[in-house]
Short mmCIF file of C-alpha atoms and ligand atoms in Angstrom, two decimals:
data_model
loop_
_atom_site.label_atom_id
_atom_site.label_comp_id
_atom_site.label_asym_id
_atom_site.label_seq_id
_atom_site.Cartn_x
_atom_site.Cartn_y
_atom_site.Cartn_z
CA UNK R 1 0.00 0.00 0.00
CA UNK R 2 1.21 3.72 -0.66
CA UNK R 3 1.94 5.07 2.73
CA UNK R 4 4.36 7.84 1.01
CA UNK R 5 4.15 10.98 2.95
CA UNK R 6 2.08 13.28 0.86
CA UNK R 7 1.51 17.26 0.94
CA UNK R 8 -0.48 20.51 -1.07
CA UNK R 9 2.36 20.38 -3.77
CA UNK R 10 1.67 16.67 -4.87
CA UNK R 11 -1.96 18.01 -5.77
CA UNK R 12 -0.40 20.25 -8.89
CA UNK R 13 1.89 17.26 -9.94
CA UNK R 14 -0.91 14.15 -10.28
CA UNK R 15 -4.54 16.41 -10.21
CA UNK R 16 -6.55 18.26 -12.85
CA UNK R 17 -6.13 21.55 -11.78
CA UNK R 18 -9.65 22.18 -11.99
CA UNK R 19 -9.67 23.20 -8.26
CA UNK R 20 -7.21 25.78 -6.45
CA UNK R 21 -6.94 24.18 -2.87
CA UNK R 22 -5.50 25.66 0.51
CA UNK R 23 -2.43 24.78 1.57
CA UNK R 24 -3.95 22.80 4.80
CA UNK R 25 -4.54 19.13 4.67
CA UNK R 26 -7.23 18.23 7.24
CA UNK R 27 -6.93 14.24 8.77
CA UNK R 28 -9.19 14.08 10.99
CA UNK R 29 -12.66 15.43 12.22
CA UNK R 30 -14.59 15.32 15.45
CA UNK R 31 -18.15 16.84 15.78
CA UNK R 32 -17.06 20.53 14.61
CA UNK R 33 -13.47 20.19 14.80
CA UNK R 34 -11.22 19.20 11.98
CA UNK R 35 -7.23 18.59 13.15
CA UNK R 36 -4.62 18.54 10.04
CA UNK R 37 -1.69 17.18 9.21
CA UNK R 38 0.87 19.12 11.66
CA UNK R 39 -2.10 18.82 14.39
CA UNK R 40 -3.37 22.57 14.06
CA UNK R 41 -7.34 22.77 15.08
CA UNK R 42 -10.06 24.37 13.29
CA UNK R 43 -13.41 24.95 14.16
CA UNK R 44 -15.42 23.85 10.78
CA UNK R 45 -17.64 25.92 10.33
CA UNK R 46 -17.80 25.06 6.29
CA UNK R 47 -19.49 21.50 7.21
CA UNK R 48 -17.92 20.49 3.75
CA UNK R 49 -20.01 22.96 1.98
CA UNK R 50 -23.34 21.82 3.88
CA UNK R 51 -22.83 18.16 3.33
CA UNK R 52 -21.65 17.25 7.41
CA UNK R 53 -24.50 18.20 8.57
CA UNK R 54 -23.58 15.97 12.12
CA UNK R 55 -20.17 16.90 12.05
CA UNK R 56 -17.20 14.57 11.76
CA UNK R 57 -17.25 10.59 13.04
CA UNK R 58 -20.56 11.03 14.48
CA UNK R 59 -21.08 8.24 16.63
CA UNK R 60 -24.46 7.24 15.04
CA UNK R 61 -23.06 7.35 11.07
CA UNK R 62 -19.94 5.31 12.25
CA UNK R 63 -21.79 2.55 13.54
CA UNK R 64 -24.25 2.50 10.88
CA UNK R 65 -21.77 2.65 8.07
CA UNK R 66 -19.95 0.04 10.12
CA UNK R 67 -22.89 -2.26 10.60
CA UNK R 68 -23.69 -2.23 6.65
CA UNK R 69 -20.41 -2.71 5.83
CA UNK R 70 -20.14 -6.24 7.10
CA UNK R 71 -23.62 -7.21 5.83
CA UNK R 72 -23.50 -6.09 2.03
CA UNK R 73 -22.07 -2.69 0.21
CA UNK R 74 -23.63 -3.00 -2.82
CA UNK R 75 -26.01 -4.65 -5.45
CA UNK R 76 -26.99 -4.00 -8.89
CA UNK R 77 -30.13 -2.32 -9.93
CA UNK R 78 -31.07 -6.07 -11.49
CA UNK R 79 -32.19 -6.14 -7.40
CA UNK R 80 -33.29 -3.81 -4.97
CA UNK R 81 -31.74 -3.57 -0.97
CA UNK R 82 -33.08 -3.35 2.52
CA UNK R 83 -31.58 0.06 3.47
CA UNK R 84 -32.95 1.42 0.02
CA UNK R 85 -36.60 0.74 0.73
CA UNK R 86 -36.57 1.68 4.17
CA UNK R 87 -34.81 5.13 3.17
CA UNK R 88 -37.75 5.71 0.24
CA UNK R 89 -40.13 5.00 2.66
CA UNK R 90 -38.92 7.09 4.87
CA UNK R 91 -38.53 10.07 2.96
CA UNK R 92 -41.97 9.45 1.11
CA UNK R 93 -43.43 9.74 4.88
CA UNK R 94 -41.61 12.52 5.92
CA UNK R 95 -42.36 15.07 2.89
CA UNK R 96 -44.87 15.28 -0.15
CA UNK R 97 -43.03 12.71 -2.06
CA UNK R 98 -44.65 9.18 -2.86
CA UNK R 99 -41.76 8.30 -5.08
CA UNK R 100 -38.08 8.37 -4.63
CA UNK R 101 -34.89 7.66 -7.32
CA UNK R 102 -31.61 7.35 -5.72
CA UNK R 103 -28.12 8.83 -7.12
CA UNK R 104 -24.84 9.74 -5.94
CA UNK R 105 -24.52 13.35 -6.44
CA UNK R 106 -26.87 16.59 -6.51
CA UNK R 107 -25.94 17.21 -10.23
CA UNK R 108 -27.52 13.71 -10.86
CA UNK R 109 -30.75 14.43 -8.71
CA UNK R 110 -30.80 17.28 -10.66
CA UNK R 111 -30.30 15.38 -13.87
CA UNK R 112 -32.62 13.07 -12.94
CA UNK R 113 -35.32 15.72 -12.17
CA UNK R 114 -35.06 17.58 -15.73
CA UNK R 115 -35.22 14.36 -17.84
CA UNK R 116 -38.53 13.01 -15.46
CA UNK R 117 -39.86 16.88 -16.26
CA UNK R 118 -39.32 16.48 -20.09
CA UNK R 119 -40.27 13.02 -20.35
CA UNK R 120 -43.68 13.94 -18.10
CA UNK R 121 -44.19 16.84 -20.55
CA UNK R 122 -43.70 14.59 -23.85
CA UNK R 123 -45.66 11.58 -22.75
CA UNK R 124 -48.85 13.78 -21.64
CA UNK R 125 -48.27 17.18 -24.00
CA UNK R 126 -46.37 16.38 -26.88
CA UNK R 127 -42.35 17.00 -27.59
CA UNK R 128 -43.37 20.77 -28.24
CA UNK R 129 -43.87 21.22 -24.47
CA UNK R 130 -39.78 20.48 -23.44
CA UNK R 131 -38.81 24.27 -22.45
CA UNK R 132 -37.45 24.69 -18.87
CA UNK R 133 -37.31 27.92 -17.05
CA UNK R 134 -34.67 28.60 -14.22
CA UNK R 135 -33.12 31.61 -12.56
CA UNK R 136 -29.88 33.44 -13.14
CA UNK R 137 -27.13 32.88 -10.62
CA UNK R 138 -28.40 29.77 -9.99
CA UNK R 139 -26.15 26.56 -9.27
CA UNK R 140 -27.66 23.36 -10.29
CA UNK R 141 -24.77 21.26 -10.62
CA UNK R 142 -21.80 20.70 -13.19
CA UNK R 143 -22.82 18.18 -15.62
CA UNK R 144 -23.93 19.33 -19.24
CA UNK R 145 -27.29 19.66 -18.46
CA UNK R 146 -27.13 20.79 -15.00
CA UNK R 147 -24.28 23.64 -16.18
CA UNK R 148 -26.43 24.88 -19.11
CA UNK R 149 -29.87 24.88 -16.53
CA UNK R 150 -27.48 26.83 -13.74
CA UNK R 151 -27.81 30.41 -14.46
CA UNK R 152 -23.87 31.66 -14.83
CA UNK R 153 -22.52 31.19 -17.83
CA UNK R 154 -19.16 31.13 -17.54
CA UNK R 155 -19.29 27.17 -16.15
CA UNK R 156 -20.59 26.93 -19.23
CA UNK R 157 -17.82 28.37 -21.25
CA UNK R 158 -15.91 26.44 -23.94
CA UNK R 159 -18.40 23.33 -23.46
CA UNK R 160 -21.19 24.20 -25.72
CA UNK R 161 -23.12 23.83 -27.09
CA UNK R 162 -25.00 22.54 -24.26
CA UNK R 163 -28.81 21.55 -24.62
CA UNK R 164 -31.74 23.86 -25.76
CA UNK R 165 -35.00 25.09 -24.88
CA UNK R 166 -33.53 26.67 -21.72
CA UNK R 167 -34.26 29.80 -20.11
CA UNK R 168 -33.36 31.63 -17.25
CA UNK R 169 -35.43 34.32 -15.66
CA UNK R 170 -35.06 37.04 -12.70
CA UNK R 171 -34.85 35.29 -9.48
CA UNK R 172 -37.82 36.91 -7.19
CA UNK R 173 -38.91 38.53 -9.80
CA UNK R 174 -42.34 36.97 -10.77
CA UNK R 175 -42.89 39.39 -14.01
CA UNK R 176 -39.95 38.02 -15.85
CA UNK R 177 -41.16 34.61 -15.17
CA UNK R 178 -44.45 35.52 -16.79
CA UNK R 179 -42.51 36.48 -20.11
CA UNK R 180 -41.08 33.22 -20.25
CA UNK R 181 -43.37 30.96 -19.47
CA UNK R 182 -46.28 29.13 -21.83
CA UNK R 183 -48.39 26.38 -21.88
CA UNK R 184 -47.58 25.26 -25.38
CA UNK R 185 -43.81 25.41 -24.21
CA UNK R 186 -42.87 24.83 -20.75
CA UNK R 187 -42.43 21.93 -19.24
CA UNK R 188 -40.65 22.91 -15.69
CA UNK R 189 -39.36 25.64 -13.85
CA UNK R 190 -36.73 24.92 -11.96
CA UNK R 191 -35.62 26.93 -8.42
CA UNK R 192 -33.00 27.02 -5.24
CA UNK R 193 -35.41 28.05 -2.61
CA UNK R 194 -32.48 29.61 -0.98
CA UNK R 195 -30.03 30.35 -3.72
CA UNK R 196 -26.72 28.71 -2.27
CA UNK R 197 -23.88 28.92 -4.17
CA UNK R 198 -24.23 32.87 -5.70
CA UNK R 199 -24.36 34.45 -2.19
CA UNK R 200 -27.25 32.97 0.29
CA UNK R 201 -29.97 34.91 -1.58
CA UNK R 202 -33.59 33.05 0.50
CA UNK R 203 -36.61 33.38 -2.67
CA UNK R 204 -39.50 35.89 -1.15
CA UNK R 205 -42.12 33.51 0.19
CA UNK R 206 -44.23 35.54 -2.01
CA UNK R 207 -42.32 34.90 -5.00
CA UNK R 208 -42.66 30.70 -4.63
CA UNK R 209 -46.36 31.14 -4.40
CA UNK R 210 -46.58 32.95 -7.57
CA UNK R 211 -44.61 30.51 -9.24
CA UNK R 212 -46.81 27.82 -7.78
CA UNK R 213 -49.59 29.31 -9.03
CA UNK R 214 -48.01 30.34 -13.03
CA UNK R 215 -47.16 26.51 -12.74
CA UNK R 216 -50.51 25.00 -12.39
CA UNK R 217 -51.70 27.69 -14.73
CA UNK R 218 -49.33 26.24 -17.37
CA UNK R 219 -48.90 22.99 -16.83
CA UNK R 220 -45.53 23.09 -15.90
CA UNK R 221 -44.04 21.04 -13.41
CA UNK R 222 -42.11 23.24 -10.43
CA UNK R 223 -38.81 21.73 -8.97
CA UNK R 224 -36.96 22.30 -5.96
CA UNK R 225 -33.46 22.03 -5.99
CA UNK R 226 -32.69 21.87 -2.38
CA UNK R 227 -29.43 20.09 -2.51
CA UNK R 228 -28.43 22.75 -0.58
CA UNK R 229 -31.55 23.97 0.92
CA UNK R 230 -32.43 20.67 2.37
CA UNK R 231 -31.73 18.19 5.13
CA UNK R 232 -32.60 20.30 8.15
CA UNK R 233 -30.34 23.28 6.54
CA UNK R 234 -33.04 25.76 7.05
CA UNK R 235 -34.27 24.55 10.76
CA UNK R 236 -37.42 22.50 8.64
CA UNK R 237 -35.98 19.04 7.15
CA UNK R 238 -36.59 20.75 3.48
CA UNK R 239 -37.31 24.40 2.76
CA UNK R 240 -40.18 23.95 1.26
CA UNK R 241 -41.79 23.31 4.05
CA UNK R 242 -40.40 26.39 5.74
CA UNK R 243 -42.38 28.28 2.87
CA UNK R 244 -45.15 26.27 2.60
CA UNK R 245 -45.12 25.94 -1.27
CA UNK R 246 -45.05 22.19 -2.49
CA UNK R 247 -43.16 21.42 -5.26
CA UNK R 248 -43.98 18.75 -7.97
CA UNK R 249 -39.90 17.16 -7.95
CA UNK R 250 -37.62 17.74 -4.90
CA UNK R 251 -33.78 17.29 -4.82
CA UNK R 252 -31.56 16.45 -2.20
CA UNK R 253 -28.07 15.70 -1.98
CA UNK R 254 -25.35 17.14 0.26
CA UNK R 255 -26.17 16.80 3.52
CA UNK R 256 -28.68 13.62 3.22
CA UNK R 257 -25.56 11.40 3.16
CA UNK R 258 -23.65 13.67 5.96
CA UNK R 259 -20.50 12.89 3.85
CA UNK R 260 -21.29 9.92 2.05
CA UNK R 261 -22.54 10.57 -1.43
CA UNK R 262 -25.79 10.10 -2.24
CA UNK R 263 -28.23 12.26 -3.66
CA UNK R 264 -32.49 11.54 -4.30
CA UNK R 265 -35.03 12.67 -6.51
CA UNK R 266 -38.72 12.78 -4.60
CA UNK R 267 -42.32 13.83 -6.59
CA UNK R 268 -45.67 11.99 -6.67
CA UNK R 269 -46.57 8.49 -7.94
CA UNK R 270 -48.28 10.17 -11.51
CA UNK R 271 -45.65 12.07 -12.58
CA UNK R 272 -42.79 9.00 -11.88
CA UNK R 273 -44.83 7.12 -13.90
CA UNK R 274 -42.94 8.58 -16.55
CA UNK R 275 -39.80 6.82 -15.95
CA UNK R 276 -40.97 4.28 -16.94
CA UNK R 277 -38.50 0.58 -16.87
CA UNK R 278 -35.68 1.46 -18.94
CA UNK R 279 -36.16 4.63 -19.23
CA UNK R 280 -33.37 6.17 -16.49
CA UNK R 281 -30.98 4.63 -14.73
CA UNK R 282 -27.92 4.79 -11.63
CA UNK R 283 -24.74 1.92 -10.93
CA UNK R 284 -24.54 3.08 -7.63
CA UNK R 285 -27.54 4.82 -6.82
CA UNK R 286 -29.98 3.13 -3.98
CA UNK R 287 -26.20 1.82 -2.92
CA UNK R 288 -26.53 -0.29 0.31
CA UNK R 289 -23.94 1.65 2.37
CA UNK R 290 -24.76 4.79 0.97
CA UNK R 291 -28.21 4.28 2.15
CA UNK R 292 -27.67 2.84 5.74
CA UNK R 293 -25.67 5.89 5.95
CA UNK R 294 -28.57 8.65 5.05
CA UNK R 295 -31.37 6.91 6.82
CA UNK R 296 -29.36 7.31 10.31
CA UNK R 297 -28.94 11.66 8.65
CA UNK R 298 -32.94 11.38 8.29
CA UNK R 299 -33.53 9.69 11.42
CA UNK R 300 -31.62 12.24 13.42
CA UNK R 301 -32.22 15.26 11.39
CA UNK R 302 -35.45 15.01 11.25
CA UNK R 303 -36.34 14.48 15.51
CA UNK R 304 -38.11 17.73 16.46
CA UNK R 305 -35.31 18.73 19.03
CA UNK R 306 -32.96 18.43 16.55
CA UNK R 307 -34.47 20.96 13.72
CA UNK R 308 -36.08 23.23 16.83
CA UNK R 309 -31.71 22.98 17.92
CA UNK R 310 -30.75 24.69 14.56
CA UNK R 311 -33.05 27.30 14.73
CA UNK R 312 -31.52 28.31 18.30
CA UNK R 313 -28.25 27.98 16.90
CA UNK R 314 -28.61 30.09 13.85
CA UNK R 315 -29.83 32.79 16.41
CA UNK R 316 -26.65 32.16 18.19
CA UNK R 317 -24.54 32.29 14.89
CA UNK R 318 -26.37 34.77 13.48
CA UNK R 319 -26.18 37.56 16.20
CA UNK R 320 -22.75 36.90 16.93
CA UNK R 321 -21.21 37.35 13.24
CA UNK R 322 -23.67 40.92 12.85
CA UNK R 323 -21.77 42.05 16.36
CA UNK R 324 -18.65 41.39 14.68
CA UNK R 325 -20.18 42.67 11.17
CA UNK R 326 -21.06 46.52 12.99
CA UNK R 327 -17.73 46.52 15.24
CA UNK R 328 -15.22 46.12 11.74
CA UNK R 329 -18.19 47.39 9.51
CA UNK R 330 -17.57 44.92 7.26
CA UNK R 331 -20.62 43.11 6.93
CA UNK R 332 -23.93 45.25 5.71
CA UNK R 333 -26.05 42.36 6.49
CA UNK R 334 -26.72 38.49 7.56
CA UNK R 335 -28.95 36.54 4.89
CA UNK R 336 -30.51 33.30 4.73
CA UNK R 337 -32.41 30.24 7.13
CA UNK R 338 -31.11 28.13 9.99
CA UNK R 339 -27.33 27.47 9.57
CA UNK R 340 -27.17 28.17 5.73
CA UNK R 341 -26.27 32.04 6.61
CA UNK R 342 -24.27 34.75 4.08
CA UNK R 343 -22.67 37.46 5.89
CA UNK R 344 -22.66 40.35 2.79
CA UNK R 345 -19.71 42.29 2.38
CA UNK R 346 -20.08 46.36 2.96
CA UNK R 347 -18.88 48.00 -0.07
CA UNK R 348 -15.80 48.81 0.91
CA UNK R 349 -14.70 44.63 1.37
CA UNK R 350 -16.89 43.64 -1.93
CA UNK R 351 -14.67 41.29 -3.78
CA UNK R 352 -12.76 40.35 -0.89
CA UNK R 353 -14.69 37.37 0.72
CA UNK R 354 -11.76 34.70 0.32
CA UNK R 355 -9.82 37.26 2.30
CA UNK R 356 -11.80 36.32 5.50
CA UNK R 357 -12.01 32.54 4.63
CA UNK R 358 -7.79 32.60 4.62
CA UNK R 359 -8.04 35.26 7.22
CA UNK R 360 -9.84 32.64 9.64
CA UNK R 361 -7.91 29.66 8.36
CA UNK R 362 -4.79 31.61 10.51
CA UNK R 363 -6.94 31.98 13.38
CA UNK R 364 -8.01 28.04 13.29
CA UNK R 365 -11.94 28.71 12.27
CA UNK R 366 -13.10 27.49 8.42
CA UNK R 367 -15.38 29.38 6.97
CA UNK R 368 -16.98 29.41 3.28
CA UNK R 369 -17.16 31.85 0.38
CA UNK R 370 -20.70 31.98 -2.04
CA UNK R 371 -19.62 34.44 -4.88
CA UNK R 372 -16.65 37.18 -3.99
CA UNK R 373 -19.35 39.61 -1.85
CA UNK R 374 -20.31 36.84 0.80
CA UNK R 375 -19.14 35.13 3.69
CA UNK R 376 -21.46 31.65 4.08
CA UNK R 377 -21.27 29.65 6.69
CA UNK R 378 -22.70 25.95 6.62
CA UNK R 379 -21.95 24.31 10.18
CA UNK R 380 -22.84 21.38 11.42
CA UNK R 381 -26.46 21.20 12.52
CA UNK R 382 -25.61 19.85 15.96
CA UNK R 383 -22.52 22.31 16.44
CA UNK R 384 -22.02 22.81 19.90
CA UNK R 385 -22.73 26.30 21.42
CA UNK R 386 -19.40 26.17 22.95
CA UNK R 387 -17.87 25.65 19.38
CA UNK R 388 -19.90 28.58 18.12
CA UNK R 389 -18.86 31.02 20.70
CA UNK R 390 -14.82 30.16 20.10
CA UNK R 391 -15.49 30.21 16.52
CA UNK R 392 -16.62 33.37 16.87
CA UNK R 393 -13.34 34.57 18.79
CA UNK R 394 -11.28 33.11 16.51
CA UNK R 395 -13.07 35.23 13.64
CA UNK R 396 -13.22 38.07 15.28
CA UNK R 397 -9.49 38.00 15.44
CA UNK R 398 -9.31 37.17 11.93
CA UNK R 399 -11.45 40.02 11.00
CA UNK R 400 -8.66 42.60 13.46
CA UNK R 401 -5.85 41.31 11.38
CA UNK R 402 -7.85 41.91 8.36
CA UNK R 403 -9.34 45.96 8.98
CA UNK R 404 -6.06 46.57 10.86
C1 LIG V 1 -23.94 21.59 -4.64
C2 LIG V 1 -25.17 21.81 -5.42
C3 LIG V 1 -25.47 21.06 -6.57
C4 LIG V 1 -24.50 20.08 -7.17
O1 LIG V 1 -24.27 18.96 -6.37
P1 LIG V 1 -23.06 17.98 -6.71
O2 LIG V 1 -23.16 16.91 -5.65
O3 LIG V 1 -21.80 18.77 -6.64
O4 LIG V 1 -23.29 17.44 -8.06
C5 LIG V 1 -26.69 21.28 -7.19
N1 LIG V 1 -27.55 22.18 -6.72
C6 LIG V 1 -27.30 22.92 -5.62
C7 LIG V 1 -28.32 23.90 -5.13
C8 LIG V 1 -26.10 22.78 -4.94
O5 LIG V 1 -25.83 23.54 -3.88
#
């Protein structure tokens, strides 16, 4: 076995240098600390970009990854698994969803959810009605179809052409919707209830009922990417739920594994009647381990004390990063739901949000970036309060350094 020691220069030498990683190499994780390779400590406060959403080696994940593990990892889709049903079920109890396809990664959910939408569209309307509407600055994943959905074009630079008949509108901005949108044409909008990845930006509750509403007027089926948005993130197990708005297809990903990949696709029994056998497929997805794994995330996320916790927390969080926002002035505002929070840079630091993310790296506290204007944070949902309140010492230092 390779036991080589290994460091951050190795990574330009054998990787695609499609990502620009820090110089740290974390080893090891407890609840909402990370140790790396020289045995520094951080406070995690990134929760792997709202995929830990227990923290590190959590007790209960452990032993059910363990406990799988020596009974069977994986079988093909030629046969279905224990911990696959029981997860489906689960979910299908716990939100609007009466159907469920399994996949590894949010991109595929995603993937998943726009070829269910066409395919709906085509069997009952006709291959006219194949149009999908989504929002700019929207993040919906990185494969062809997710990247060309997404609303930033530059991910989709130098790969086109991508697929057609997509448009993007205004998010929380109902009129542009309207100009889009068309019975004879549409077949789904597509929406981040909380946009994640282009600065914490929550949709006006206002906003999801009008689109709601312009679906059902059109036919056209609404999906919720909560990928990000979902698995107690907001302080409700999905945010639609928080807004009371119901959508017709549901994504989830990041945190419903709590690190292991796996991603699901929810909606009703009519419209999955439209992928049909054959039509759509996954080698790993419905994976034994994978599953074992998310049902113990559901199971815990989901108890009452648990999302009632986050909501506490995020007050916690919340207050203590607009203290340190008004002291520096370098925050004009905290955005977002629950622990998915985006501290907004004041004018003055616009541009300059991985400044505080290396910034708190030196002062042993990780924090995230959405976009070049916003600070996000994406902590564990069971951080302890005692973790919060050094975390927000250590950034407070960071922040000194930085306005100094
Ligand atoms: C992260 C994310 C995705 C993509 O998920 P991957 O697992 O990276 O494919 C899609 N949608 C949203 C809202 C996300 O935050």
């Amino acid at each position: 076995m390779n036991k080589e020691p290994v460091n951050r220069e190795l990574f330009d030498d054998v990787m695609v240098p499609n990502y620009a990683p820090g110089t740290i190499i974390p080893v090891r994780g407890e609840g909402s600390r990370v140790w790396d390779q020289e045995g520094r400590e951080f406070i995690d406060l990134q929760g792997g970009i709202a995929v830990s959403c227990l923290g590190h080696s959590h007790p209960g994940l452990v032993g059910a990854l363990q406990e799988q593990s020596e009974k069977i990892w994986h079988l093909s889709n030629v046969m279905t698994n224990e911990p696959a049903l029981r997860l489906a079920k689960t979910l299908c109890d716990l939100t609007f969803a009466e159907r469920v396809f399994f996949a590894n990664s949010g991109s595929e959910a995603n993937e998943a959810a726009f070829k269910l939408a066409r395919r709906y569209s085509w069997e009952h309307f006709g291959p006219e009605k194949h149009e999908i509407i989504s929002f700019r600055n929207a993040f919906h994943g990185r494969t062809l179809f997710t990247v060309s959905v997404g609303g930033q074009a530059k991910y989709l630079e130098g790969f086109e052409p991508g697929p057609g008949g997509i448009h993007h509108a205004e998010f929380n901005d109902l009129e542009t919707v309207k100009k889009l949108i068309s019975k004879e044409k549409t077949c789904a909008v597509v929406i981040e209830p909380i946009q994640g990845e282009s600065g914490v930006v929550p949709a006006d509750p206002e906003f999801l009922k009008g689109l709601r509403q312009l679906c059902d007027d059109n036919n056209a089926l609404l999906i919720f990417d909560e990928v990000q948005s979902g698995m107690g993130r907001t302080g409700h197990l999905y945010a639609y739920q928080m807004y009371d708005v119901v959508p017709d297809i549901l994504t989830s990903a990041k945190g419903l594994g709590g690190g292991f990949p796996i991603s699901a696709m929810l909606t009703t029994a009519s419209i999955a009647t439209s992928l049909g056998v054959g039509t759509h497929g996954s080698t790993y997805g419905g994976n034994a381990l994978a599953c074992a794994v998310a049902q113990k995330v559901v199971d815990t996320v989901s108890q009452p004390d648990i999302l009632k916790g986050i909501n506490k927390r995020s007050g916690h969080l919340r207050k203590g990063m607009m203290d340190i926002g008004e002291r520096y002035g370098v925050f004009s505002e905290v955005r977002g739901a629950g622990l998915l929070l985006g501290c907004v840079l004041t004018e003055k630091w616009q541009g300059k949000a991985k400044e505080f993310l290396n910034a708190g790296l030196e002062e042993g506290v990780m924090v995230l970036v959405a976009g070049a204007d916003v600070v996000r944070l994406a902590p564990s949902l069971i951080i302890p309060d005692a973790d919060i309140d050094e975390a927000l010492v250590r950034f407070e230092a960071a922040v000194k350094k930085l306005v100094a």
